[in-house]
Amino acid sequence: GMYARGSRERAREYVTPEREERVLAFFWSPDSEKLLFLTAADEDTGMYAKTRGMALRCRWNVYHVATQERETYRTCTPPTQLLEEFYPNFELYSRSITPWSPDSSHFTFSAAVTTIGADGYGEVREGAWVQAVSPPRDADPMAQRASRGPAAGLEAAEPFLAVEGASFAVWSPS
């Protein structure tokens, strides 16, 4: 589970059977049923702190409170400014801006993401992305369809590049 340590340098961590991860930021969904959190491998965050400018590979995750399921998304590389200025101080901003859509079905983030093109080759694309969140497995199928809203064509496993080249992304309140 999630836990916190006393020192600010090693403040937020998440332990999984595979590896220890540092939680860089987290945001409750507007419906209070999901927790969005950004993780990076603990050994990578230590190296990042020592070598400024290094790209830090991260993953967005959603924890579904009711079912205790964790949904992990594609690896991404957030912009350096977010890693060095915004995420270390996210608690200052978390009540005034949010990456969550008002209906809690999507979140937005800015990063470089490797996508696989139609030709089968990887391509790194940077910008503001929108990611659909899967409903918990035991949710009513009719409610799942209704909660998707206007972006119903998004696949839960793949993010959608909304604005190419954007370095910061938040959702406006409803």
PDB file of C-alpha atoms in Angstrom:
ATOM      1  CA  GLY A   1       0.000   0.000   0.000  1.00  0.00           C
ATOM      2  CA  MET A   2       0.879   3.671   0.077  1.00  0.00           C
ATOM      3  CA  TYR A   3       2.877   5.085   2.955  1.00  0.00           C
ATOM      4  CA  ALA A   4       4.816   8.223   3.825  1.00  0.00           C
ATOM      5  CA  ARG A   5       8.200   8.737   5.399  1.00  0.00           C
ATOM      6  CA  GLY A   6       9.302  11.585   7.583  1.00  0.00           C
ATOM      7  CA  SER A   7      12.010  13.231   5.483  1.00  0.00           C
ATOM      8  CA  ARG A   8      10.956  15.406   2.547  1.00  0.00           C
ATOM      9  CA  GLU A   9      13.525  13.829   0.178  1.00  0.00           C
ATOM     10  CA  ARG A  10      11.892  10.395   0.477  1.00  0.00           C
ATOM     11  CA  ALA A  11       8.366  11.539   1.231  1.00  0.00           C
ATOM     12  CA  ARG A  12       5.976   9.440  -0.833  1.00  0.00           C
ATOM     13  CA  GLU A  13       6.483   5.867  -1.907  1.00  0.00           C
ATOM     14  CA  TYR A  14       4.382   3.004  -3.202  1.00  0.00           C
ATOM     15  CA  VAL A  15       5.568  -0.572  -2.788  1.00  0.00           C
ATOM     16  CA  THR A  16       4.665  -3.199  -5.365  1.00  0.00           C
ATOM     17  CA  PRO A  17       5.890  -6.784  -5.576  1.00  0.00           C
ATOM     18  CA  GLU A  18       7.917  -5.927  -8.702  1.00  0.00           C
ATOM     19  CA  ARG A  19       9.737  -2.784  -7.563  1.00  0.00           C
ATOM     20  CA  GLU A  20       9.653   0.124  -5.172  1.00  0.00           C
ATOM     21  CA  GLU A  21       8.178   3.275  -6.664  1.00  0.00           C
ATOM     22  CA  ARG A  22       8.196   6.880  -5.564  1.00  0.00           C
ATOM     23  CA  VAL A  23       4.862   8.689  -5.780  1.00  0.00           C
ATOM     24  CA  LEU A  24       5.580  12.136  -7.238  1.00  0.00           C
ATOM     25  CA  ALA A  25       2.054  13.570  -7.066  1.00  0.00           C
ATOM     26  CA  PHE A  26      -1.528  12.449  -6.470  1.00  0.00           C
ATOM     27  CA  PHE A  27      -5.000  13.856  -7.108  1.00  0.00           C
ATOM     28  CA  TRP A  28      -8.424  12.689  -5.924  1.00  0.00           C
ATOM     29  CA  SER A  29     -11.090  12.413  -8.625  1.00  0.00           C
ATOM     30  CA  PRO A  30     -14.062  14.816  -8.421  1.00  0.00           C
ATOM     31  CA  ASP A  31     -16.342  11.878  -7.516  1.00  0.00           C
ATOM     32  CA  SER A  32     -13.900  10.839  -4.718  1.00  0.00           C
ATOM     33  CA  GLU A  33     -13.918   7.252  -6.000  1.00  0.00           C
ATOM     34  CA  LYS A  34     -10.464   7.234  -7.619  1.00  0.00           C
ATOM     35  CA  LEU A  35      -6.954   8.374  -6.767  1.00  0.00           C
ATOM     36  CA  LEU A  36      -4.694   9.397  -9.656  1.00  0.00           C
ATOM     37  CA  PHE A  37      -0.995   9.180  -8.832  1.00  0.00           C
ATOM     38  CA  LEU A  38       2.262   9.570 -10.757  1.00  0.00           C
ATOM     39  CA  THR A  39       5.069   7.117  -9.970  1.00  0.00           C
ATOM     40  CA  ALA A  40       8.677   6.593 -10.958  1.00  0.00           C
ATOM     41  CA  ALA A  41      11.032   3.781  -9.993  1.00  0.00           C
ATOM     42  CA  ASP A  42      12.747   4.712  -6.736  1.00  0.00           C
ATOM     43  CA  GLU A  43      16.232   4.061  -8.142  1.00  0.00           C
ATOM     44  CA  ASP A  44      15.439   6.342 -11.113  1.00  0.00           C
ATOM     45  CA  THR A  45      14.294   9.219  -8.886  1.00  0.00           C
ATOM     46  CA  GLY A  46      17.542   9.032  -6.908  1.00  0.00           C
ATOM     47  CA  MET A  47      19.565   9.210 -10.117  1.00  0.00           C
ATOM     48  CA  TYR A  48      17.382  12.045 -11.459  1.00  0.00           C
ATOM     49  CA  ALA A  49      18.048  14.116  -8.326  1.00  0.00           C
ATOM     50  CA  LYS A  50      21.809  13.782  -8.894  1.00  0.00           C
ATOM     51  CA  THR A  51      21.857  14.461 -12.651  1.00  0.00           C
ATOM     52  CA  ARG A  52      19.781  17.500 -13.606  1.00  0.00           C
ATOM     53  CA  GLY A  53      18.183  17.370 -17.038  1.00  0.00           C
ATOM     54  CA  MET A  54      17.951  13.574 -17.213  1.00  0.00           C
ATOM     55  CA  ALA A  55      14.661  12.264 -18.591  1.00  0.00           C
ATOM     56  CA  LEU A  56      12.640  10.533 -15.866  1.00  0.00           C
ATOM     57  CA  ARG A  57      10.343   7.744 -16.983  1.00  0.00           C
ATOM     58  CA  CYS A  58       7.089   7.822 -15.050  1.00  0.00           C
ATOM     59  CA  ARG A  59       3.700   6.126 -15.041  1.00  0.00           C
ATOM     60  CA  TRP A  60       0.269   7.463 -14.211  1.00  0.00           C
ATOM     61  CA  ASN A  61      -1.843   5.112 -12.085  1.00  0.00           C
ATOM     62  CA  VAL A  62      -5.450   5.139 -10.933  1.00  0.00           C
ATOM     63  CA  TYR A  63      -6.482   3.430  -7.725  1.00  0.00           C
ATOM     64  CA  HIS A  64     -10.190   2.521  -7.608  1.00  0.00           C
ATOM     65  CA  VAL A  65     -11.188   2.841  -3.945  1.00  0.00           C
ATOM     66  CA  ALA A  66     -14.296   0.609  -4.040  1.00  0.00           C
ATOM     67  CA  THR A  67     -12.589  -2.378  -5.688  1.00  0.00           C
ATOM     68  CA  GLN A  68      -9.002  -1.685  -4.557  1.00  0.00           C
ATOM     69  CA  GLU A  69      -7.857  -2.109  -8.173  1.00  0.00           C
ATOM     70  CA  ARG A  70      -4.834  -0.290  -9.539  1.00  0.00           C
ATOM     71  CA  GLU A  71      -4.809   0.676 -13.193  1.00  0.00           C
ATOM     72  CA  THR A  72      -1.334   1.478 -14.578  1.00  0.00           C
ATOM     73  CA  TYR A  73      -0.879   3.406 -17.814  1.00  0.00           C
ATOM     74  CA  ARG A  74       1.774   3.746 -20.496  1.00  0.00           C
ATOM     75  CA  THR A  75       5.234   5.019 -19.511  1.00  0.00           C
ATOM     76  CA  CYS A  76       5.748   8.723 -20.153  1.00  0.00           C
ATOM     77  CA  THR A  77       8.400  11.398 -19.618  1.00  0.00           C
ATOM     78  CA  PRO A  78       7.003  14.603 -18.070  1.00  0.00           C
ATOM     79  CA  PRO A  79       8.635  17.945 -18.924  1.00  0.00           C
ATOM     80  CA  THR A  80      11.581  18.913 -16.701  1.00  0.00           C
ATOM     81  CA  GLN A  81       9.752  21.993 -15.387  1.00  0.00           C
ATOM     82  CA  LEU A  82       6.912  19.833 -14.045  1.00  0.00           C
ATOM     83  CA  LEU A  83       9.333  17.363 -12.455  1.00  0.00           C
ATOM     84  CA  GLU A  84      11.409  20.052 -10.782  1.00  0.00           C
ATOM     85  CA  GLU A  85       8.854  22.741  -9.895  1.00  0.00           C
ATOM     86  CA  PHE A  86       5.249  21.524 -10.010  1.00  0.00           C
ATOM     87  CA  TYR A  87       5.232  17.887  -8.815  1.00  0.00           C
ATOM     88  CA  PRO A  88       7.504  18.449  -5.764  1.00  0.00           C
ATOM     89  CA  ASN A  89       5.003  21.117  -4.640  1.00  0.00           C
ATOM     90  CA  PHE A  90       1.808  19.612  -6.036  1.00  0.00           C
ATOM     91  CA  GLU A  91      -0.015  19.956  -2.708  1.00  0.00           C
ATOM     92  CA  LEU A  92       0.109  23.743  -3.171  1.00  0.00           C
ATOM     93  CA  TYR A  93      -1.864  23.455  -6.415  1.00  0.00           C
ATOM     94  CA  SER A  94      -3.980  20.330  -5.920  1.00  0.00           C
ATOM     95  CA  ARG A  95      -7.037  22.231  -4.642  1.00  0.00           C
ATOM     96  CA  SER A  96      -7.012  24.892  -7.376  1.00  0.00           C
ATOM     97  CA  ILE A  97      -6.194  22.864 -10.517  1.00  0.00           C
ATOM     98  CA  THR A  98      -6.867  19.273 -11.447  1.00  0.00           C
ATOM     99  CA  PRO A  99      -5.894  16.808 -14.166  1.00  0.00           C
ATOM    100  CA  TRP A 100      -9.325  15.128 -13.788  1.00  0.00           C
ATOM    101  CA  SER A 101     -12.292  15.678 -16.081  1.00  0.00           C
ATOM    102  CA  PRO A 102     -15.377  16.899 -14.166  1.00  0.00           C
ATOM    103  CA  ASP A 103     -17.082  13.477 -14.537  1.00  0.00           C
ATOM    104  CA  SER A 104     -13.967  11.560 -13.326  1.00  0.00           C
ATOM    105  CA  SER A 105     -13.828   9.454 -16.501  1.00  0.00           C
ATOM    106  CA  HIS A 106     -10.603  10.947 -17.945  1.00  0.00           C
ATOM    107  CA  PHE A 107      -7.455  12.733 -16.858  1.00  0.00           C
ATOM    108  CA  THR A 108      -4.995  14.908 -18.733  1.00  0.00           C
ATOM    109  CA  PHE A 109      -1.211  15.160 -18.490  1.00  0.00           C
ATOM    110  CA  SER A 110       1.669  16.665 -20.427  1.00  0.00           C
ATOM    111  CA  ALA A 111       4.601  14.449 -21.350  1.00  0.00           C
ATOM    112  CA  ALA A 112       6.573  12.740 -24.069  1.00  0.00           C
ATOM    113  CA  VAL A 113       4.938   9.391 -24.870  1.00  0.00           C
ATOM    114  CA  THR A 114       6.127   6.688 -27.259  1.00  0.00           C
ATOM    115  CA  THR A 115       3.281   5.533 -29.476  1.00  0.00           C
ATOM    116  CA  ILE A 116       3.297   2.738 -32.035  1.00  0.00           C
ATOM    117  CA  GLY A 117       2.371   3.927 -35.510  1.00  0.00           C
ATOM    118  CA  ALA A 118       0.461   2.043 -38.199  1.00  0.00           C
ATOM    119  CA  ASP A 119       3.832   0.964 -39.605  1.00  0.00           C
ATOM    120  CA  GLY A 120       4.692  -0.768 -36.323  1.00  0.00           C
ATOM    121  CA  TYR A 121       7.499   1.635 -35.411  1.00  0.00           C
ATOM    122  CA  GLY A 122       7.658   3.647 -32.204  1.00  0.00           C
ATOM    123  CA  GLU A 123       7.341   7.427 -32.357  1.00  0.00           C
ATOM    124  CA  VAL A 124       7.917   9.839 -29.475  1.00  0.00           C
ATOM    125  CA  ARG A 125       5.250  12.545 -29.348  1.00  0.00           C
ATOM    126  CA  GLU A 126       5.139  15.401 -26.850  1.00  0.00           C
ATOM    127  CA  GLY A 127       2.171  17.401 -25.699  1.00  0.00           C
ATOM    128  CA  ALA A 128      -1.037  17.362 -23.681  1.00  0.00           C
ATOM    129  CA  TRP A 129      -2.623  13.921 -23.523  1.00  0.00           C
ATOM    130  CA  VAL A 130      -6.074  12.729 -22.464  1.00  0.00           C
ATOM    131  CA  GLN A 131      -6.377   9.295 -20.888  1.00  0.00           C
ATOM    132  CA  ALA A 132      -9.668   7.445 -20.412  1.00  0.00           C
ATOM    133  CA  VAL A 133     -10.063   5.672 -17.071  1.00  0.00           C
ATOM    134  CA  SER A 134     -11.623   2.233 -17.009  1.00  0.00           C
ATOM    135  CA  PRO A 135     -14.603   1.812 -14.685  1.00  0.00           C
ATOM    136  CA  PRO A 136     -14.093  -0.749 -11.893  1.00  0.00           C
ATOM    137  CA  ARG A 137     -14.642  -4.301 -13.123  1.00  0.00           C
ATOM    138  CA  ASP A 138     -17.799  -4.882 -11.123  1.00  0.00           C
ATOM    139  CA  ALA A 139     -19.458  -1.650 -12.268  1.00  0.00           C
ATOM    140  CA  ASP A 140     -22.776  -1.772 -14.119  1.00  0.00           C
ATOM    141  CA  PRO A 141     -22.108  -1.999 -17.913  1.00  0.00           C
ATOM    142  CA  MET A 142     -24.844   0.578 -18.668  1.00  0.00           C
ATOM    143  CA  ALA A 143     -23.265   3.036 -16.232  1.00  0.00           C
ATOM    144  CA  GLN A 144     -19.879   2.447 -17.881  1.00  0.00           C
ATOM    145  CA  ARG A 145     -21.205   3.524 -21.281  1.00  0.00           C
ATOM    146  CA  ALA A 146     -23.092   6.518 -19.911  1.00  0.00           C
ATOM    147  CA  SER A 147     -20.068   7.855 -17.982  1.00  0.00           C
ATOM    148  CA  ARG A 148     -17.848   8.037 -21.056  1.00  0.00           C
ATOM    149  CA  GLY A 149     -19.346  11.346 -22.215  1.00  0.00           C
ATOM    150  CA  PRO A 150     -18.281  13.121 -25.406  1.00  0.00           C
ATOM    151  CA  ALA A 151     -14.895  11.395 -25.627  1.00  0.00           C
ATOM    152  CA  ALA A 152     -16.441   7.935 -25.931  1.00  0.00           C
ATOM    153  CA  GLY A 153     -14.061   6.896 -28.730  1.00  0.00           C
ATOM    154  CA  LEU A 154     -10.987   6.876 -26.467  1.00  0.00           C
ATOM    155  CA  GLU A 155      -9.548   3.487 -25.589  1.00  0.00           C
ATOM    156  CA  ALA A 156      -8.746   3.018 -21.893  1.00  0.00           C
ATOM    157  CA  ALA A 157      -5.305   1.535 -22.661  1.00  0.00           C
ATOM    158  CA  GLU A 158      -4.104   4.287 -25.017  1.00  0.00           C
ATOM    159  CA  PRO A 159      -3.865   8.028 -24.359  1.00  0.00           C
ATOM    160  CA  PHE A 160      -5.041  10.542 -26.972  1.00  0.00           C
ATOM    161  CA  LEU A 161      -2.728  13.425 -27.966  1.00  0.00           C
ATOM    162  CA  ALA A 162      -4.990  16.473 -27.571  1.00  0.00           C
ATOM    163  CA  VAL A 163      -2.466  19.321 -28.096  1.00  0.00           C
ATOM    164  CA  GLU A 164       0.920  18.634 -29.647  1.00  0.00           C
ATOM    165  CA  GLY A 165       3.830  20.496 -28.038  1.00  0.00           C
ATOM    166  CA  ALA A 166       1.938  21.577 -24.883  1.00  0.00           C
ATOM    167  CA  SER A 167       4.094  21.556 -21.742  1.00  0.00           C
ATOM    168  CA  PHE A 168       1.317  21.837 -19.139  1.00  0.00           C
ATOM    169  CA  ALA A 169      -2.221  20.421 -19.049  1.00  0.00           C
ATOM    170  CA  VAL A 170      -5.081  20.719 -16.559  1.00  0.00           C
ATOM    171  CA  TRP A 171      -8.818  20.246 -16.840  1.00  0.00           C
ATOM    172  CA  SER A 172     -11.187  23.154 -16.349  1.00  0.00           C
ATOM    173  CA  PRO A 173     -13.949  22.652 -13.781  1.00  0.00           C
ATOM    174  CA  SER A 174     -17.472  21.996 -15.070  1.00  0.00           C
TER     175      SER A 174
END
